[in-house]
PDB file of C-alpha atoms in Angstrom:
ATOM      1  CA  UNK A   1     -25.791  99.577  34.906  1.00 67.00           C
ATOM      2  CA  UNK A   2     -28.857  98.457  36.608  1.00 76.00           C
ATOM      3  CA  UNK A   3     -31.173  96.617  34.471  1.00 79.00           C
ATOM      4  CA  UNK A   4     -34.598  95.737  36.254  1.00 88.00           C
ATOM      5  CA  UNK A   5     -36.861  97.670  38.613  1.00 91.00           C
ATOM      6  CA  UNK A   6     -36.691  94.656  40.994  1.00 93.00           C
ATOM      7  CA  UNK A   7     -32.814  95.123  41.151  1.00 93.00           C
ATOM      8  CA  UNK A   8     -33.256  98.837  41.606  1.00 93.00           C
ATOM      9  CA  UNK A   9     -35.811  98.246  44.435  1.00 94.00           C
ATOM     10  CA  UNK A  10     -33.315  95.867  46.124  1.00 96.00           C
ATOM     11  CA  UNK A  11     -30.715  98.452  46.017  1.00 95.00           C
ATOM     12  CA  UNK A  12     -32.841 101.088  47.612  1.00 96.00           C
ATOM     13  CA  UNK A  13     -33.884  98.514  50.437  1.00 96.00           C
ATOM     14  CA  UNK A  14     -30.205  97.900  51.065  1.00 96.00           C
ATOM     15  CA  UNK A  15     -29.347 101.496  51.182  1.00 96.00           C
ATOM     16  CA  UNK A  16     -32.259 102.271  53.539  1.00 97.00           C
ATOM     17  CA  UNK A  17     -30.851  99.630  55.898  1.00 96.00           C
ATOM     18  CA  UNK A  18     -27.290 101.383  55.573  1.00 96.00           C
ATOM     19  CA  UNK A  19     -29.034 104.848  56.561  1.00 96.00           C
ATOM     20  CA  UNK A  20     -30.862 103.328  59.543  1.00 95.00           C
ATOM     21  CA  UNK A  21     -27.600 102.049  60.853  1.00 95.00           C
ATOM     22  CA  UNK A  22     -25.831 105.354  60.226  1.00 94.00           C
ATOM     23  CA  UNK A  23     -28.620 107.291  61.914  1.00 92.00           C
ATOM     24  CA  UNK A  24     -28.436 105.111  64.935  1.00 91.00           C
ATOM     25  CA  UNK A  25     -24.820 105.799  65.225  1.00 91.00           C
ATOM     26  CA  UNK A  26     -25.411 109.453  64.790  1.00 89.00           C
ATOM     27  CA  UNK A  27     -28.117 109.476  67.556  1.00 86.00           C
ATOM     28  CA  UNK A  28     -25.593 107.390  69.845  1.00 86.00           C
ATOM     29  CA  UNK A  29     -22.933 110.113  69.353  1.00 85.00           C
ATOM     30  CA  UNK A  30     -25.517 112.891  69.900  1.00 79.00           C
ATOM     31  CA  UNK A  31     -26.227 111.756  73.479  1.00 76.00           C
ATOM     32  CA  UNK A  32     -22.725 112.268  74.450  1.00 78.00           C
ATOM     33  CA  UNK A  33     -22.695 115.797  76.068  1.00 70.00           C
ATOM     34  CA  UNK A  34     -19.444 117.105  74.420  1.00 72.00           C
ATOM     35  CA  UNK A  35     -19.845 120.209  72.330  1.00 67.00           C
ATOM     36  CA  UNK A  36     -19.123 119.622  68.653  1.00 68.00           C
ATOM     37  CA  UNK A  37     -18.592 115.843  68.805  1.00 74.00           C
ATOM     38  CA  UNK A  38     -22.059 115.132  67.208  1.00 72.00           C
ATOM     39  CA  UNK A  39     -21.361 117.447  64.325  1.00 76.00           C
ATOM     40  CA  UNK A  40     -17.922 116.062  63.635  1.00 81.00           C
ATOM     41  CA  UNK A  41     -19.390 112.578  63.855  1.00 86.00           C
ATOM     42  CA  UNK A  42     -22.307 113.449  61.520  1.00 86.00           C
ATOM     43  CA  UNK A  43     -19.772 114.787  58.903  1.00 87.00           C
ATOM     44  CA  UNK A  44     -17.609 111.634  59.148  1.00 90.00           C
ATOM     45  CA  UNK A  45     -20.736 109.486  58.827  1.00 91.00           C
ATOM     46  CA  UNK A  46     -21.901 111.330  55.852  1.00 91.00           C
ATOM     47  CA  UNK A  47     -18.521 111.250  54.090  1.00 91.00           C
ATOM     48  CA  UNK A  48     -18.723 107.390  54.184  1.00 93.00           C
ATOM     49  CA  UNK A  49     -22.471 106.883  53.724  1.00 95.00           C
ATOM     50  CA  UNK A  50     -23.215 109.117  50.676  1.00 94.00           C
ATOM     51  CA  UNK A  51     -20.454 107.611  48.395  1.00 94.00           C
ATOM     52  CA  UNK A  52     -21.559 104.060  49.342  1.00 96.00           C
ATOM     53  CA  UNK A  53     -25.082 104.961  48.404  1.00 96.00           C
ATOM     54  CA  UNK A  54     -23.877 106.430  44.967  1.00 94.00           C
ATOM     55  CA  UNK A  55     -21.821 103.420  44.316  1.00 95.00           C
ATOM     56  CA  UNK A  56     -24.809 101.066  44.979  1.00 95.00           C
ATOM     57  CA  UNK A  57     -26.660 103.011  42.406  1.00 94.00           C
ATOM     58  CA  UNK A  58     -23.863 103.191  39.871  1.00 93.00           C
ATOM     59  CA  UNK A  59     -23.605 107.018  40.521  1.00 93.00           C
ATOM     60  CA  UNK A  60     -19.912 107.554  41.593  1.00 93.00           C
ATOM     61  CA  UNK A  61     -18.033 109.888  39.205  1.00 92.00           C
ATOM     62  CA  UNK A  62     -15.736 106.925  38.283  1.00 93.00           C
ATOM     63  CA  UNK A  63     -18.845 104.749  37.434  1.00 92.00           C
ATOM     64  CA  UNK A  64     -20.373 107.617  35.419  1.00 92.00           C
ATOM     65  CA  UNK A  65     -17.230 108.371  33.468  1.00 92.00           C
ATOM     66  CA  UNK A  66     -16.819 104.676  32.599  1.00 92.00           C
ATOM     67  CA  UNK A  67     -20.184 104.720  30.726  1.00 89.00           C
ATOM     68  CA  UNK A  68     -20.423 105.152  26.928  1.00 90.00           C
ATOM     69  CA  UNK A  69     -21.201 108.800  25.918  1.00 90.00           C
ATOM     70  CA  UNK A  70     -24.846 108.313  25.266  1.00 89.00           C
ATOM     71  CA  UNK A  71     -25.469 106.655  28.828  1.00 88.00           C
ATOM     72  CA  UNK A  72     -23.304 109.259  30.384  1.00 89.00           C
ATOM     73  CA  UNK A  73     -25.461 111.952  28.924  1.00 90.00           C
ATOM     74  CA  UNK A  74     -28.712 110.293  30.018  1.00 88.00           C
ATOM     75  CA  UNK A  75     -27.295 109.818  33.572  1.00 91.00           C
ATOM     76  CA  UNK A  76     -26.114 113.450  33.928  1.00 91.00           C
ATOM     77  CA  UNK A  77     -29.371 114.746  32.549  1.00 90.00           C
ATOM     78  CA  UNK A  78     -31.348 112.682  35.116  1.00 91.00           C
ATOM     79  CA  UNK A  79     -29.000 114.044  37.750  1.00 91.00           C
ATOM     80  CA  UNK A  80     -29.780 117.621  36.643  1.00 89.00           C
ATOM     81  CA  UNK A  81     -33.466 116.938  36.317  1.00 88.00           C
ATOM     82  CA  UNK A  82     -33.671 115.446  39.886  1.00 89.00           C
ATOM     83  CA  UNK A  83     -31.512 118.354  41.219  1.00 86.00           C
ATOM     84  CA  UNK A  84     -29.300 116.172  43.297  1.00 86.00           C
ATOM     85  CA  UNK A  85     -26.510 117.736  44.950  1.00 83.00           C
ATOM     86  CA  UNK A  86     -24.679 114.584  45.881  1.00 87.00           C
ATOM     87  CA  UNK A  87     -25.163 112.114  43.152  1.00 91.00           C
ATOM     88  CA  UNK A  88     -22.310 111.705  40.549  1.00 86.00           C
ATOM     89  CA  UNK A  89     -20.062 114.104  42.703  1.00 86.00           C
ATOM     90  CA  UNK A  90     -17.065 113.535  44.747  1.00 86.00           C
ATOM     91  CA  UNK A  91     -18.374 113.992  48.280  1.00 87.00           C
ATOM     92  CA  UNK A  92     -16.075 116.448  50.234  1.00 84.00           C
ATOM     93  CA  UNK A  93     -16.194 117.558  53.721  1.00 84.00           C
ATOM     94  CA  UNK A  94     -17.105 121.119  52.374  1.00 85.00           C
ATOM     95  CA  UNK A  95     -20.171 119.517  50.568  1.00 83.00           C
ATOM     96  CA  UNK A  96     -21.361 117.797  53.639  1.00 82.00           C
ATOM     97  CA  UNK A  97     -20.993 120.639  55.968  1.00 80.00           C
ATOM     98  CA  UNK A  98     -22.802 122.835  53.418  1.00 80.00           C
ATOM     99  CA  UNK A  99     -25.657 120.245  53.464  1.00 77.00           C
ATOM    100  CA  UNK A 100     -25.654 120.161  57.351  1.00 74.00           C
ATOM    101  CA  UNK A 101     -25.815 123.859  57.391  1.00 72.00           C
ATOM    102  CA  UNK A 102     -29.047 123.756  55.270  1.00 71.00           C
ATOM    103  CA  UNK A 103     -30.441 121.528  58.083  1.00 66.00           C
ATOM    104  CA  UNK A 104     -29.252 124.232  60.427  1.00 58.00           C
ATOM    105  CA  UNK A 105     -32.503 124.486  62.669  1.00 45.00           C
ATOM    106  CA  UNK A 106     -32.393 120.799  63.534  1.00 50.00           C
ATOM    107  CA  UNK A 107     -28.696 120.855  64.001  1.00 51.00           C
ATOM    108  CA  UNK A 108     -28.861 124.005  66.365  1.00 48.00           C
ATOM    109  CA  UNK A 109     -31.818 122.501  68.283  1.00 48.00           C
ATOM    110  CA  UNK A 110     -29.832 119.283  68.706  1.00 50.00           C
ATOM    111  CA  UNK A 111     -26.833 121.222  70.026  1.00 51.00           C
ATOM    112  CA  UNK A 112     -28.928 123.324  72.488  1.00 49.00           C
ATOM    113  CA  UNK A 113     -30.922 120.235  73.962  1.00 49.00           C
ATOM    114  CA  UNK A 114     -27.808 118.404  74.935  1.00 50.00           C
ATOM    115  CA  UNK A 115     -27.178 120.701  78.048  1.00 52.00           C
ATOM    116  CA  UNK A 116     -30.667 119.987  79.619  1.00 53.00           C
ATOM    117  CA  UNK A 117     -29.973 117.146  82.119  1.00 55.00           C
ATOM    118  CA  UNK A 118     -31.144 113.560  81.058  1.00 59.00           C
ATOM    119  CA  UNK A 119     -33.902 114.454  78.715  1.00 63.00           C
ATOM    120  CA  UNK A 120     -31.924 116.854  76.655  1.00 62.00           C
ATOM    121  CA  UNK A 121     -29.548 114.106  75.520  1.00 66.00           C
ATOM    122  CA  UNK A 122     -32.430 111.995  74.522  1.00 68.00           C
ATOM    123  CA  UNK A 123     -34.061 114.682  72.621  1.00 71.00           C
ATOM    124  CA  UNK A 124     -30.541 115.464  70.872  1.00 72.00           C
ATOM    125  CA  UNK A 125     -30.264 111.831  69.999  1.00 75.00           C
ATOM    126  CA  UNK A 126     -33.802 111.811  68.518  1.00 79.00           C
ATOM    127  CA  UNK A 127     -33.170 114.828  66.475  1.00 79.00           C
ATOM    128  CA  UNK A 128     -29.804 113.539  65.216  1.00 82.00           C
ATOM    129  CA  UNK A 129     -31.464 110.185  64.135  1.00 88.00           C
ATOM    130  CA  UNK A 130     -34.288 111.999  62.344  1.00 85.00           C
ATOM    131  CA  UNK A 131     -32.014 114.359  60.538  1.00 86.00           C
ATOM    132  CA  UNK A 132     -29.571 111.744  59.536  1.00 89.00           C
ATOM    133  CA  UNK A 133     -32.385 109.486  58.377  1.00 92.00           C
ATOM    134  CA  UNK A 134     -34.017 112.360  56.396  1.00 89.00           C
ATOM    135  CA  UNK A 135     -30.770 113.362  54.467  1.00 89.00           C
ATOM    136  CA  UNK A 136     -29.892 109.582  53.717  1.00 93.00           C
ATOM    137  CA  UNK A 137     -33.215 108.651  52.587  1.00 93.00           C
ATOM    138  CA  UNK A 138     -33.703 111.740  50.647  1.00 92.00           C
ATOM    139  CA  UNK A 139     -30.359 111.051  48.747  1.00 93.00           C
ATOM    140  CA  UNK A 140     -31.456 107.444  48.167  1.00 95.00           C
ATOM    141  CA  UNK A 141     -34.802 108.727  46.665  1.00 95.00           C
ATOM    142  CA  UNK A 142     -32.878 110.980  44.403  1.00 94.00           C
ATOM    143  CA  UNK A 143     -30.629 108.236  43.205  1.00 94.00           C
ATOM    144  CA  UNK A 144     -33.399 106.007  42.710  1.00 95.00           C
ATOM    145  CA  UNK A 145     -35.036 108.473  40.470  1.00 93.00           C
ATOM    146  CA  UNK A 146     -31.850 109.164  38.588  1.00 92.00           C
ATOM    147  CA  UNK A 147     -31.240 105.371  38.088  1.00 92.00           C
ATOM    148  CA  UNK A 148     -34.927 104.856  37.046  1.00 92.00           C
ATOM    149  CA  UNK A 149     -34.728 107.620  34.530  1.00 89.00           C
ATOM    150  CA  UNK A 150     -31.550 106.359  33.033  1.00 85.00           C
ATOM    151  CA  UNK A 151     -32.779 102.661  33.071  1.00 83.00           C
ATOM    152  CA  UNK A 152     -36.064 103.695  31.299  1.00 81.00           C
ATOM    153  CA  UNK A 153     -34.194 105.853  28.733  1.00 76.00           C
ATOM    154  CA  UNK A 154     -32.055 103.040  27.816  1.00 59.00           C
ATOM    155  CA  UNK A 155     -35.072 100.898  26.515  1.00 44.00           C
ATOM    156  CA  UNK A 156     -36.319 101.140  23.073  1.00 41.00           C
ATOM    157  CA  UNK A 157     -39.057 103.598  22.550  1.00 39.00           C
ATOM    158  CA  UNK A 158     -41.844 100.924  22.303  1.00 35.00           C
ATOM    159  CA  UNK A 159     -40.839  98.864  25.381  1.00 38.00           C
ATOM    160  CA  UNK A 160     -42.267  99.061  28.748  1.00 39.00           C
ATOM    161  CA  UNK A 161     -40.095  96.502  30.653  1.00 41.00           C
ATOM    162  CA  UNK A 162     -36.379  95.788  30.268  1.00 40.00           C
ATOM    163  CA  UNK A 163     -35.502  93.430  27.429  1.00 36.00           C
ATOM    164  CA  UNK A 164     -34.197  89.941  28.436  1.00 37.00           C
ATOM    165  CA  UNK A 165     -32.569  87.399  26.425  1.00 42.00           C
ATOM    166  CA  UNK A 166     -34.706  84.219  26.154  1.00 41.00           C
ATOM    167  CA  UNK A 167     -33.527  81.114  27.959  1.00 43.00           C
ATOM    168  CA  UNK A 168     -32.449  78.232  25.567  1.00 47.00           C
ATOM    169  CA  UNK A 169     -35.572  76.309  26.802  1.00 44.00           C
ATOM    170  CA  UNK A 170     -37.907  79.114  25.552  1.00 42.00           C
ATOM    171  CA  UNK A 171     -36.656  78.796  22.104  1.00 44.00           C
ATOM    172  CA  UNK A 172     -37.625  75.105  21.446  1.00 43.00           C
TER     173      UNK A 172
END
């Protein structure tokens, strides 16, 4: 389990880098004028990316299941409060397609622009990059909130920072 805000911030930073790389890959695929290639690619990218983000934050179903009962309840409550559709869940193709459909306007616009010579492919790539970045960063924000809530609920009621063991040199 994540113990400090600094550790949580570092995980968020690492995940944002992963999202940017995945968004670039999505944009690169979107500029290829083959119908359906970009949607299939986006599904494949998200099927890899979302579980990696969940894992970094300790929010895969297996990680949650391995927690003690009290911690598990705290995490599941935090997931429910945040309203995340992807944290703590098995990420399936059906779930990813459903999320992409909710972004339908951007996806439809991306598909239509591909057939405008030259400029259309660039626009499709830009839309794809932006949509993928939005979805990934939104998920990171949800996971961050969930992990922060779980971390803060794990503290004693009067504590404001995580408790650390004193170093032997501090005991002298």
